[in-house]
Structures are given as structure tokens and as C-alpha cells.
Amino acid sequence: MTPRALKRLCTLENLASAENLLAASQRAMKGKRYRPDVQAWAMREEAEVLAMRDELLSGAWQPGPYHFFEIRDPKRRTIAAAPFRDRVLHHALCAVMSPLLERSFIPRSYSCQNGKGTHAARECCRVLTNKYRYVLRCDVSKFFHQIDHTILMDQLTARIRCPAVLEIISHIITSHHTTTEAPAPLFPGDDMMEAAARLRGVPIGNLTSQLWGNSYLDPLDHAVTEGQAHGAYLRYTDDFLIFADDKARLWELHAIVITQLEKLRLKLALPKSRLMDCAEGVPFCGFHFHPGLRPRILGATKRRFEARRYRLFQQGVRGAELTASVFFWYQFSREGNTTGLRRAYTQWPLDPRLKRRRSHTPGAAGCLVQQQRSRQSALLQPQSQHARQSQQQQRVSGGHGDAVSVAPRRPASKVCQMHGGEVPAEPEPRGHLTCAPAPRGSCPLRGKDAAGGVAGRFPQGTEGRPADGFREGGRP
């Protein structure tokens, strides 16, 4: 569709239509139907949708209060969760706004878009890591907390024509702003009081924040890929990588990135943003990428998964529920070289502090440790005990079913009492007896003898017992 046709779709009538709101309600309830607020909404879904439609058309809609909580994944973040009624509107707004905004995104911008995501971003990173020698790794400091409200509204106003939709967007943006999460950044020409008075920050928990954050950095994407004609670039939300074979070229792009971010009132996170050799391993989207190798999971990602699994186990989650709750990580880990890691996770205990004590868990690793311990204990036994064990008699079944006695363990070299041959030192397979080479036909083990012995079996005597000096093969 043309840009003019897309702008006609982003109108209040399309946003407030019953079909759009019902479809947004189903998407918002997906995977959350057992929550109390979602169940309360589902009981009166049609009435709620019609009431929201009337509020949108009359201009009386206002966002509800947020519910704030903190997570540590791995660093501490403050999440602002909107009421479920507002989340339905967020889905409906993104449905009419995404086609218009995504049309200007570059192909290597992977966040919050249908058909893309982290899997496509990691595959692109793997290809570029194998192709180039150096990479400029960049990360925006406090990205969602530092998004300027004025700049964001100017960007959306340039693309959306409908004033009613812009008014709803303005209500959502101004419903939340950063207070103490991040200090106000200062840029050249700023006044300290004026910079502190500027409203900034969008809630991390909103679906609209993901789309607007991707659109907020779209000018940076075009400045690097089109303005500098550098195509070895990819971005996922606020993390982006620039590849090249020349360090000087990357430092030039680094200066351009800083300049473009200052226009958006953003800064780079200096500890994370640096120029590095691809051979060191490029960390991106939870994996480490090395040239010519499959990616490996970052150590911090593994530790977070182990802690989360143990925390769920401590909360009383067992069996299928525990398996389903961590299944997403299993699918995530399959993209890298993690066959041994996933196999080990099925054997390790749930306590992450005991994950290396494999002797307490079932599996090949635990059995190997037990075997080694048993061998060590056997070496520490007194010699007299070994002598007593070697003198014990064993009972085996003879050729005709009679119980016979087998000679105890003898030294490695013995002489065959019938032919004078020497018995070999290595143990033979069970059920087969041999002696030292002798003329063919004279040894009952190589052919029939006068007593009727058959090759490979005991030489039968007159009473069906094995001849003296012979015993069943096997482990000595």
C-alpha cells in the first residue's frame, strides 16, 4: 500500500471499530486467561468493548493508573503495568499504527515486528561475524527512561494525520514519565533547570512503548545505512552492532552515532559500548558469536535460568508445571551449541549450588563417579582381604546340567595338564577355552578327542565333568 493509503487507515473510525477492538481483546488475553483481571474482562467482554468504543468516539477515554513492580533480569528494572482495559487499547492502536510506522524501518531492524524477532537478529549477527573482522558494539544508556516526549510526539505527528488518534497517543505518552529511575542527561547548550523540566520516559510494560522505541531510533538507522552507505549494521531495540574490516572506519561511525543520539537526547552506555575484535566473541541477544563456530549462551543467561528454575521449585511448582515454565528457555537454547548443556540440565539437581555434584544425580556422570570411588576403595583394602576373595570357589553349570566346581583364580600363565600347552594371560570371551598352540587334532579344544569333547566346550570326562586343568573362560 502507498503511504497515503496507510495514513487513511490510521484513523479514529478504524481504531474504535468493534472488529478491531474484539481482535485486540483476543490478542491481549492470549496466554493470560487464568489471571483474575483477565477473567473478569472475559465475563463482560462485549459490554466492555462497546463502552470503550463509545469513549473513544466521544473523546472521553483516559488511561488508568499503572501498577509498578521491580524485576532483576539481570539488573533492576521498574515495570509499569497498565490495567488490562488499557492494554486492549494498546493492541488496537498498534494494529492500525504498525503498518504506517514499520514501512520506514530498515530491513535490519528486528524488534517488535511480525516475521522478525530475536531469532532473525541472531542469524544476521552470525552471518556478519563470519564476514567481518571488527565490530562496534553500542548500547543506549537507560533507553526507555530517556525517550523525550516532545521529540517522540514530533516524530509521530509527522507520520499520523488523524488528530483524534494523536490525542489518544498523547494521553498514553503523558500518563507516565521518569522521576528517579535515571537522572536528566545534559547536552551542549542545555540549561540544568530546563533539562530537568523536560518530560521523558515511556513505560517498559506497554506494547506501544516497544513500537515507539523502535521508531524513535529509526533516524539513527537511516543515518548509518543511507547517510554513510554502511550496510553492515543491525539493531534490536537499543542494542546495535556495526561491522567493518577497518578500525578507522568504525571510529568515524562511532562519532556519527554519538552526534545522532545527541539529537534524540540519548547517550551511549560507555562500559558496554566499545570496539572489539570479532574473534573475542560478539555478545548479542543472549549469545556469544565467534567466527566459524555455533553461538554459545552467555554465562549470565545460564545463571539466570538456573536461579529461576530453583526459585520455581522452592515455590512448590512440580512436574509438568515446572517443565512448561522453563520450556521457553529450552527452545531458546537450541539455537546455539548447547546439546551438552541441555543434557546436563536434565541430570543436575534443581539447586544451582549443587549443580556440579553429579554423583548425587542419576545419569552417566553420576555412575562414572561412583565407579571411580569404588575402585579407590578397593585399592585401599588390605592385601589379606584380596587374597581371601581370590580363594573363594565359584559354582557353574556343566555340560549335562551337573553342578561343577571351577578352579579359583590362578596366575596369568598356566600349563595345560593334558597337552603341556601354556594358557594365555588375557581373559577369553565367556564360554570359550583355549590353551597354547598344539598340534591340530591333539587338543580337544580344536577338534573332537577320543572322549568325545567338542571344540569350544569342556573336554568331557567319563563322568561328564571337565578335565583337570581346564575351566570356563571369562574374567579371571
Short mmCIF file of C-alpha atoms in Angstrom, two decimals:
data_model
loop_
_atom_site.label_atom_id
_atom_site.label_comp_id
_atom_site.label_asym_id
_atom_site.label_seq_id
_atom_site.Cartn_x
_atom_site.Cartn_y
_atom_site.Cartn_z
CA MET A 1 0.00 0.00 0.00
CA THR A 2 1.08 3.57 -0.61
CA PRO A 3 1.94 5.87 2.31
CA ARG A 4 -1.19 7.91 1.63
CA ALA A 5 -3.39 4.80 1.84
CA LEU A 6 -1.68 3.73 5.08
CA LYS A 7 -2.32 7.14 6.61
CA ARG A 8 -6.00 6.81 5.76
CA LEU A 9 -6.12 3.52 7.69
CA CYS A 10 -4.76 5.11 10.87
CA THR A 11 -8.00 6.91 11.77
CA LEU A 12 -10.26 7.02 14.78
CA GLU A 13 -13.03 5.11 12.96
CA ASN A 14 -10.73 2.16 12.25
CA LEU A 15 -9.26 2.30 15.75
CA ALA A 16 -12.64 2.33 17.50
CA SER A 17 -14.32 -0.25 15.27
CA ALA A 18 -15.85 -3.21 17.08
CA GLU A 19 -13.91 -5.69 14.93
CA ASN A 20 -10.56 -4.09 15.75
CA LEU A 21 -11.31 -3.89 19.48
CA LEU A 22 -12.55 -7.51 19.67
CA ALA A 23 -9.47 -8.78 17.83
CA ALA A 24 -7.25 -6.70 20.14
CA SER A 25 -9.07 -8.18 23.16
CA GLN A 26 -8.31 -11.72 21.99
CA ARG A 27 -4.64 -10.91 21.43
CA ALA A 28 -4.36 -9.29 24.85
CA MET A 29 -5.93 -12.33 26.57
CA LYS A 30 -3.69 -14.83 24.83
CA GLY A 31 -1.70 -16.77 27.43
CA LYS A 32 -3.25 -14.83 30.35
CA ARG A 33 -6.78 -16.25 30.61
CA TYR A 34 -6.27 -17.57 34.15
CA ARG A 35 -5.47 -14.19 35.68
CA PRO A 36 -8.26 -12.67 37.78
CA ASP A 37 -8.40 -9.36 35.88
CA VAL A 38 -8.45 -11.15 32.53
CA GLN A 39 -11.23 -13.48 33.64
CA ALA A 40 -13.25 -10.52 34.88
CA TRP A 41 -12.81 -8.85 31.48
CA ALA A 42 -13.75 -12.02 29.59
CA MET A 43 -17.03 -12.32 31.53
CA ARG A 44 -18.22 -8.99 30.13
CA GLU A 45 -16.06 -8.65 27.04
CA GLU A 46 -18.73 -7.41 24.64
CA ALA A 47 -20.05 -4.81 27.06
CA GLU A 48 -16.53 -3.56 27.81
CA VAL A 49 -15.67 -3.31 24.12
CA LEU A 50 -18.81 -1.30 23.35
CA ALA A 51 -18.18 1.02 26.31
CA MET A 52 -14.57 1.59 25.18
CA ARG A 53 -15.78 2.29 21.66
CA ASP A 54 -18.15 4.97 22.89
CA GLU A 55 -15.42 6.58 25.00
CA LEU A 56 -13.02 6.68 22.06
CA LEU A 57 -15.54 8.21 19.67
CA SER A 58 -16.64 10.82 22.19
CA GLY A 59 -13.08 11.68 23.26
CA ALA A 60 -13.71 10.81 26.90
CA TRP A 61 -11.17 7.98 27.15
CA GLN A 62 -8.44 8.39 29.76
CA PRO A 63 -5.69 5.90 30.75
CA GLY A 64 -5.94 4.17 34.11
CA PRO A 65 -3.35 4.06 36.89
CA TYR A 66 -0.25 1.91 36.48
CA HIS A 67 0.86 -0.92 38.72
CA PHE A 68 4.60 -0.65 39.45
CA PHE A 69 6.89 -3.52 40.38
CA GLU A 70 10.58 -4.34 40.02
CA ILE A 71 12.36 -7.19 38.32
CA ARG A 72 16.03 -8.19 38.16
CA ASP A 73 16.81 -9.66 34.77
CA PRO A 74 19.75 -9.27 35.42
CA LYS A 75 19.75 -5.63 36.53
CA ARG A 76 16.93 -3.99 38.41
CA ARG A 77 14.16 -2.55 36.25
CA THR A 78 10.93 -0.80 37.20
CA ILE A 79 7.98 -2.16 35.22
CA ALA A 80 4.81 -0.09 34.83
CA ALA A 81 1.90 -2.44 34.10
CA ALA A 82 -1.19 -0.78 32.70
CA PRO A 83 -4.71 -2.03 33.55
CA PHE A 84 -5.95 -4.78 31.28
CA ARG A 85 -8.56 -2.45 29.78
CA ASP A 86 -5.80 -0.11 28.61
CA ARG A 87 -3.75 -2.99 27.27
CA VAL A 88 -6.62 -3.91 24.95
CA LEU A 89 -6.50 -0.39 23.56
CA HIS A 90 -2.70 -0.66 23.14
CA HIS A 91 -3.14 -3.73 20.95
CA ALA A 92 -5.85 -1.99 18.92
CA LEU A 93 -3.70 1.12 18.47
CA CYS A 94 -0.65 -0.89 17.37
CA ALA A 95 -2.79 -2.76 14.82
CA VAL A 96 -3.63 0.47 12.95
CA MET A 97 -0.32 2.22 13.62
CA SER A 98 2.25 -0.53 12.94
CA PRO A 99 1.83 -0.74 9.11
CA LEU A 100 2.42 3.00 8.85
CA LEU A 101 5.48 3.13 11.11
CA GLU A 102 7.12 -0.12 10.02
CA ARG A 103 7.14 0.97 6.39
CA SER A 104 10.11 3.27 7.03
CA PHE A 105 12.12 0.78 9.11
CA ILE A 106 15.31 -0.61 7.61
CA PRO A 107 15.42 -4.36 6.87
CA ARG A 108 17.92 -5.00 9.68
CA SER A 109 15.81 -3.52 12.45
CA TYR A 110 14.42 -6.62 14.16
CA SER A 111 12.48 -5.69 17.31
CA CYS A 112 8.67 -5.64 17.64
CA GLN A 113 7.87 -6.63 14.04
CA ASN A 114 5.97 -9.58 12.62
CA GLY A 115 8.25 -12.04 10.84
CA LYS A 116 11.38 -10.85 12.65
CA GLY A 117 12.47 -11.02 16.28
CA THR A 118 15.47 -12.31 18.20
CA HIS A 119 15.95 -15.44 16.07
CA ALA A 120 16.35 -13.42 12.86
CA ALA A 121 18.59 -10.91 14.66
CA ARG A 122 20.91 -13.65 15.92
CA GLU A 123 21.13 -15.21 12.48
CA CYS A 124 22.09 -11.87 10.96
CA CYS A 125 24.71 -11.36 13.67
CA ARG A 126 26.16 -14.80 12.98
CA VAL A 127 26.49 -14.04 9.25
CA LEU A 128 28.15 -10.66 9.82
CA THR A 129 30.50 -12.08 12.46
CA ASN A 130 31.79 -14.64 9.96
CA LYS A 131 32.24 -11.97 7.30
CA TYR A 132 33.95 -9.05 9.08
CA ARG A 133 36.91 -8.71 11.42
CA TYR A 134 35.88 -5.89 13.78
CA VAL A 135 32.61 -4.79 15.34
CA LEU A 136 31.47 -1.62 17.10
CA ARG A 137 29.11 -2.70 19.84
CA CYS A 138 26.73 0.05 21.02
CA ASP A 139 24.11 0.19 23.73
CA VAL A 140 21.95 3.20 24.62
CA SER A 141 22.03 4.14 28.28
CA LYS A 142 18.60 3.98 30.03
CA PHE A 143 16.84 3.96 26.67
CA PHE A 144 13.16 3.77 27.66
CA HIS A 145 13.66 6.10 30.62
CA GLN A 146 15.35 8.74 28.43
CA ILE A 147 12.92 8.91 25.49
CA ASP A 148 11.93 12.56 25.21
CA HIS A 149 8.16 13.15 24.99
CA THR A 150 8.43 16.20 22.75
CA ILE A 151 10.71 14.52 20.20
CA LEU A 152 8.56 11.39 20.16
CA MET A 153 5.35 13.34 19.56
CA ASP A 154 7.03 15.32 16.77
CA GLN A 155 8.05 12.08 15.04
CA LEU A 156 4.54 10.58 15.32
CA THR A 157 2.83 13.80 14.22
CA ALA A 158 4.89 13.79 11.02
CA ARG A 159 3.51 10.35 10.11
CA ILE A 160 -0.03 10.24 11.52
CA ARG A 161 -2.62 12.70 10.24
CA CYS A 162 -5.68 11.94 12.36
CA PRO A 163 -5.88 14.48 15.25
CA ALA A 164 -8.09 12.18 17.36
CA VAL A 165 -5.55 9.35 17.18
CA LEU A 166 -2.74 11.77 18.05
CA GLU A 167 -4.70 12.93 21.08
CA ILE A 168 -5.07 9.33 22.32
CA ILE A 169 -1.33 8.78 21.76
CA SER A 170 -0.58 11.94 23.72
CA HIS A 171 -2.69 10.68 26.65
CA ILE A 172 -0.73 7.40 26.72
CA ILE A 173 2.69 9.11 26.50
CA THR A 174 1.99 11.71 29.19
CA SER A 175 0.44 9.12 31.55
CA HIS A 176 3.95 8.10 32.62
CA HIS A 177 7.24 9.91 32.93
CA THR A 178 10.62 9.21 34.50
CA THR A 179 11.13 10.55 38.01
CA THR A 180 14.04 8.88 39.85
CA GLU A 181 14.89 5.94 37.57
CA ALA A 182 17.52 7.91 35.66
CA PRO A 183 18.96 11.43 36.08
CA ALA A 184 18.26 14.01 33.40
CA PRO A 185 21.09 13.99 30.84
CA LEU A 186 22.80 17.24 29.89
CA PHE A 187 23.80 18.08 26.34
CA PRO A 188 25.74 21.00 24.84
CA GLY A 189 23.68 24.19 25.16
CA ASP A 190 21.30 22.82 27.82
CA ASP A 191 20.27 24.61 30.96
CA MET A 192 20.18 22.40 34.04
CA MET A 193 16.71 23.51 35.16
CA GLU A 194 15.29 23.34 31.65
CA ALA A 195 16.70 19.86 31.08
CA ALA A 196 15.22 18.61 34.36
CA ALA A 197 11.80 20.04 33.44
CA ARG A 198 11.56 18.14 30.14
CA LEU A 199 9.19 15.15 30.33
CA ARG A 200 10.86 11.90 29.32
CA GLY A 201 10.41 8.18 29.66
CA VAL A 202 7.83 5.65 28.46
CA PRO A 203 6.63 2.64 30.49
CA ILE A 204 8.53 -0.56 29.71
CA GLY A 205 5.45 -2.75 30.21
CA ASN A 206 3.37 -1.20 27.40
CA LEU A 207 3.20 -2.74 23.94
CA THR A 208 3.13 0.75 22.44
CA SER A 209 6.46 1.55 24.11
CA GLN A 210 8.18 -1.22 22.15
CA LEU A 211 6.88 0.09 18.84
CA TRP A 212 7.58 3.73 19.65
CA GLY A 213 11.06 2.89 20.89
CA ASN A 214 11.83 1.17 17.61
CA SER A 215 10.51 4.18 15.71
CA TYR A 216 12.42 6.61 17.94
CA LEU A 217 15.81 5.26 16.75
CA ASP A 218 14.76 4.99 13.11
CA PRO A 219 16.60 8.25 12.15
CA LEU A 220 19.83 6.72 13.51
CA ASP A 221 19.36 3.65 11.30
CA HIS A 222 18.99 5.75 8.17
CA ALA A 223 21.93 7.99 9.11
CA VAL A 224 24.26 4.97 9.27
CA THR A 225 22.95 2.79 6.44
CA GLU A 226 21.98 5.53 3.95
CA GLY A 227 23.83 8.66 5.01
CA GLN A 228 27.14 6.80 5.45
CA ALA A 229 26.37 3.99 2.98
CA HIS A 230 27.37 1.37 5.53
CA GLY A 231 25.18 -1.72 5.27
CA ALA A 232 26.91 -3.96 7.85
CA TYR A 233 24.59 -2.76 10.59
CA LEU A 234 21.82 -4.34 12.66
CA ARG A 235 19.75 -3.22 15.62
CA TYR A 236 17.47 -4.83 18.15
CA THR A 237 15.69 -2.12 20.21
CA ASP A 238 18.57 -0.15 21.81
CA ASP A 239 21.39 -2.65 21.08
CA PHE A 240 23.04 -2.25 17.68
CA LEU A 241 26.19 -3.56 16.01
CA ILE A 242 28.30 -2.03 13.24
CA PHE A 243 30.76 -4.35 11.43
CA ALA A 244 33.78 -3.47 9.30
CA ASP A 245 37.29 -4.63 8.43
CA ASP A 246 38.86 -1.25 9.21
CA LYS A 247 39.09 0.19 12.74
CA ALA A 248 39.41 3.76 11.47
CA ARG A 249 36.10 3.43 9.64
CA LEU A 250 34.39 2.21 12.79
CA TRP A 251 35.73 5.12 14.82
CA GLU A 252 34.31 7.51 12.22
CA LEU A 253 30.92 5.83 12.53
CA HIS A 254 31.23 5.98 16.30
CA ALA A 255 31.44 9.79 16.15
CA ILE A 256 28.43 9.92 13.83
CA VAL A 257 26.41 7.69 16.17
CA ILE A 258 27.13 9.98 19.12
CA THR A 259 26.06 13.01 17.09
CA GLN A 260 22.80 11.40 16.01
CA LEU A 261 21.99 10.25 19.53
CA GLU A 262 22.53 13.77 20.89
CA LYS A 263 19.80 14.98 18.53
CA LEU A 264 17.49 12.44 20.20
CA ARG A 265 18.80 13.41 23.67
CA LEU A 266 20.34 9.98 24.23
CA LYS A 267 23.79 8.76 25.21
CA LEU A 268 25.77 5.56 24.81
CA ALA A 269 26.42 3.27 27.76
CA LEU A 270 30.20 3.60 27.87
CA PRO A 271 31.07 0.35 29.73
CA LYS A 272 29.20 -1.70 27.14
CA SER A 273 29.81 0.34 24.01
CA ARG A 274 33.27 -0.39 22.61
CA LEU A 275 35.15 -1.52 19.52
CA MET A 276 36.19 -5.16 19.65
CA ASP A 277 37.62 -7.94 17.53
CA CYS A 278 35.08 -10.49 16.32
CA ALA A 279 37.45 -13.26 17.40
CA GLU A 280 36.84 -12.24 21.03
CA GLY A 281 33.20 -13.21 20.70
CA VAL A 282 30.34 -10.80 19.98
CA PRO A 283 27.69 -10.80 22.75
CA PHE A 284 24.24 -10.18 21.29
CA CYS A 285 20.72 -11.25 22.28
CA GLY A 286 21.89 -13.66 24.97
CA PHE A 287 24.54 -15.49 22.88
CA HIS A 288 28.27 -15.24 22.19
CA PHE A 289 29.10 -15.31 18.47
CA HIS A 290 32.51 -16.49 17.27
CA PRO A 291 33.67 -16.67 13.64
CA GLY A 292 33.18 -20.14 12.18
CA LEU A 293 31.51 -21.56 15.31
CA ARG A 294 27.99 -22.01 16.52
CA PRO A 295 26.96 -19.41 19.12
CA ARG A 296 27.19 -20.19 22.81
CA ILE A 297 24.91 -18.98 25.58
CA LEU A 298 26.23 -16.21 27.79
CA GLY A 299 27.18 -17.22 31.32
CA ALA A 300 24.81 -14.65 32.84
CA THR A 301 21.93 -16.10 30.83
CA LYS A 302 22.64 -19.60 32.16
CA ARG A 303 22.85 -18.38 35.75
CA ARG A 304 19.53 -16.54 35.46
CA PHE A 305 17.84 -19.67 34.14
CA GLU A 306 19.24 -21.86 36.93
CA ALA A 307 18.16 -19.36 39.58
CA ARG A 308 14.68 -19.08 38.08
CA ARG A 309 14.22 -22.84 37.93
CA TYR A 310 15.31 -23.21 41.54
CA ARG A 311 13.04 -20.37 42.61
CA LEU A 312 10.03 -22.04 40.97
CA PHE A 313 10.94 -25.33 42.65
CA GLN A 314 11.09 -23.60 46.03
CA GLN A 315 7.64 -22.12 45.40
CA GLY A 316 6.16 -25.59 45.11
CA VAL A 317 6.00 -25.88 41.31
CA ARG A 318 6.49 -29.52 40.35
CA GLY A 319 6.32 -31.89 37.40
CA ALA A 320 4.62 -30.70 34.23
CA GLU A 321 4.14 -27.15 35.50
CA LEU A 322 7.86 -26.75 36.13
CA THR A 323 8.66 -28.25 32.72
CA ALA A 324 6.23 -25.94 30.93
CA SER A 325 7.52 -22.86 32.75
CA VAL A 326 11.11 -23.42 31.62
CA PHE A 327 10.29 -24.83 28.18
CA PHE A 328 10.77 -21.42 26.57
CA TRP A 329 14.42 -21.40 27.71
CA TYR A 330 14.92 -24.88 26.26
CA GLN A 331 13.70 -23.68 22.86
CA PHE A 332 15.80 -20.55 23.16
CA SER A 333 18.95 -22.55 23.92
CA ARG A 334 18.51 -24.84 20.89
CA GLU A 335 19.72 -22.06 18.59
CA GLY A 336 23.28 -22.41 19.87
CA ASN A 337 25.84 -25.10 20.59
CA THR A 338 24.05 -26.32 23.72
CA THR A 339 23.48 -30.05 23.25
CA GLY A 340 25.66 -30.99 26.21
CA LEU A 341 24.28 -28.16 28.32
CA ARG A 342 20.66 -29.22 27.79
CA ARG A 343 21.58 -32.84 28.52
CA ALA A 344 23.32 -31.79 31.72
CA TYR A 345 20.34 -29.74 32.86
CA THR A 346 18.19 -32.86 32.78
CA GLN A 347 20.58 -34.55 35.26
CA TRP A 348 21.58 -31.73 37.59
CA PRO A 349 19.54 -31.07 40.74
CA LEU A 350 17.36 -28.02 41.00
CA ASP A 351 19.59 -26.27 43.48
CA PRO A 352 22.10 -24.25 41.41
CA ARG A 353 24.67 -24.51 44.20
CA LEU A 354 24.76 -28.32 43.79
CA LYS A 355 24.83 -28.44 40.00
CA ARG A 356 28.39 -29.78 39.88
CA ARG A 357 27.87 -32.56 42.42
CA ARG A 358 26.97 -35.04 39.74
CA SER A 359 27.45 -38.09 41.94
CA HIS A 360 24.13 -37.29 43.65
CA THR A 361 22.18 -37.27 40.40
CA PRO A 362 21.23 -40.10 38.04
CA GLY A 363 22.91 -40.47 34.70
CA ALA A 364 26.20 -41.48 33.18
CA ALA A 365 28.17 -38.80 35.01
CA GLY A 366 26.98 -39.97 38.42
CA CYS A 367 27.64 -43.61 37.62
CA LEU A 368 31.17 -42.79 36.50
CA VAL A 369 31.92 -41.04 39.78
CA GLN A 370 30.54 -44.00 41.75
CA GLN A 371 32.71 -46.43 39.77
CA GLN A 372 35.81 -44.36 40.42
CA ARG A 373 35.06 -44.24 44.14
CA SER A 374 34.54 -48.00 44.28
CA ARG A 375 37.89 -48.57 42.59
CA GLN A 376 39.63 -46.27 45.02
CA SER A 377 38.08 -48.07 47.99
CA ALA A 378 39.17 -51.40 46.54
CA LEU A 379 42.77 -50.22 46.33
CA LEU A 380 42.68 -49.23 49.98
CA GLN A 381 41.58 -52.69 51.17
CA PRO A 382 44.18 -54.91 52.96
CA GLN A 383 46.06 -57.44 50.88
CA SER A 384 44.79 -60.30 53.04
CA GLN A 385 41.23 -59.45 52.06
CA HIS A 386 42.18 -59.61 48.38
CA ALA A 387 43.76 -63.00 49.00
CA ARG A 388 40.64 -64.34 50.70
CA GLN A 389 38.44 -63.09 47.86
CA SER A 390 40.64 -64.74 45.25
CA GLN A 391 40.40 -68.11 47.00
CA GLN A 392 36.60 -68.26 47.00
CA GLN A 393 35.01 -71.03 44.94
CA GLN A 394 32.55 -70.32 42.12
CA ARG A 395 29.72 -72.61 41.01
CA VAL A 396 28.89 -73.03 37.35
CA SER A 397 26.74 -75.44 35.39
CA GLY A 398 28.42 -78.27 33.50
CA GLY A 399 27.68 -79.56 30.02
CA HIS A 400 25.00 -82.03 31.23
CA GLY A 401 23.45 -79.71 33.84
CA ASP A 402 25.58 -81.04 36.75
CA ALA A 403 26.93 -78.50 39.21
CA VAL A 404 30.69 -78.50 38.98
CA SER A 405 33.47 -76.63 40.75
CA VAL A 406 35.65 -74.24 38.82
CA ALA A 407 39.23 -73.69 39.79
CA PRO A 408 39.95 -70.46 41.64
CA ARG A 409 41.87 -67.60 40.17
CA ARG A 410 45.35 -68.64 39.06
CA PRO A 411 48.32 -66.66 37.88
CA ALA A 412 48.28 -65.35 34.35
CA SER A 413 50.46 -68.19 32.97
CA LYS A 414 49.35 -71.82 33.47
CA VAL A 415 50.24 -75.09 31.77
CA CYS A 416 47.59 -77.29 30.22
CA GLN A 417 47.76 -80.62 32.11
CA MET A 418 46.62 -82.60 29.06
CA HIS A 419 48.93 -81.23 26.33
CA GLY A 420 51.52 -79.21 28.18
CA GLY A 421 50.47 -76.01 26.40
CA GLU A 422 50.52 -72.70 28.17
CA VAL A 423 47.22 -70.93 28.87
CA PRO A 424 47.25 -67.31 27.60
CA ALA A 425 47.28 -64.48 30.13
CA GLU A 426 44.43 -62.39 28.55
CA PRO A 427 40.87 -63.39 29.50
CA GLU A 428 38.93 -65.02 26.71
CA PRO A 429 35.22 -64.46 25.97
CA ARG A 430 32.91 -66.37 28.28
CA GLY A 431 32.11 -69.85 27.07
CA HIS A 432 35.36 -70.37 25.12
CA LEU A 433 38.54 -72.10 26.38
CA THR A 434 41.92 -72.11 24.72
CA CYS A 435 45.39 -73.25 25.55
CA ALA A 436 48.79 -72.73 23.99
CA PRO A 437 49.27 -73.84 20.37
CA ALA A 438 49.37 -77.60 19.98
CA PRO A 439 49.23 -79.97 17.02
CA ARG A 440 45.79 -79.79 15.38
CA GLY A 441 43.59 -82.62 16.46
CA SER A 442 45.52 -83.40 19.62
CA CYS A 443 43.81 -80.67 21.68
CA PRO A 444 40.14 -81.25 22.49
CA LEU A 445 39.52 -77.53 22.18
CA ARG A 446 40.39 -77.59 18.44
CA GLY A 447 38.59 -80.73 17.48
CA LYS A 448 36.99 -83.89 18.79
CA ASP A 449 39.06 -86.14 21.00
CA ALA A 450 38.71 -89.74 21.99
CA ALA A 451 36.47 -88.85 24.93
CA GLY A 452 34.00 -87.03 22.63
CA GLY A 453 34.89 -83.47 23.55
CA VAL A 454 33.70 -80.77 21.14
CA ALA A 455 35.71 -77.70 20.20
CA GLY A 456 34.83 -74.65 22.24
CA ARG A 457 33.39 -76.69 25.14
CA PHE A 458 34.71 -78.53 28.18
CA PRO A 459 36.57 -81.76 27.35
CA GLN A 460 34.13 -84.27 28.76
CA GLY A 461 35.49 -86.97 31.04
CA THR A 462 33.86 -90.25 31.88
CA GLU A 463 31.52 -88.57 34.40
CA GLY A 464 30.61 -85.54 32.28
CA ARG A 465 32.95 -83.26 34.22
CA PRO A 466 35.61 -81.01 32.71
CA ALA A 467 39.09 -82.41 32.61
CA ASP A 468 41.53 -81.25 35.21
CA GLY A 469 43.35 -78.05 34.41
CA PHE A 470 40.53 -76.56 32.37
CA ARG A 471 37.97 -74.01 33.49
CA GLU A 472 35.39 -71.77 31.88
CA GLY A 473 36.75 -68.65 30.21
CA GLY A 474 35.78 -65.10 31.07
CA ARG A 475 37.08 -62.62 33.54
CA PRO A 476 39.88 -64.26 35.67
#
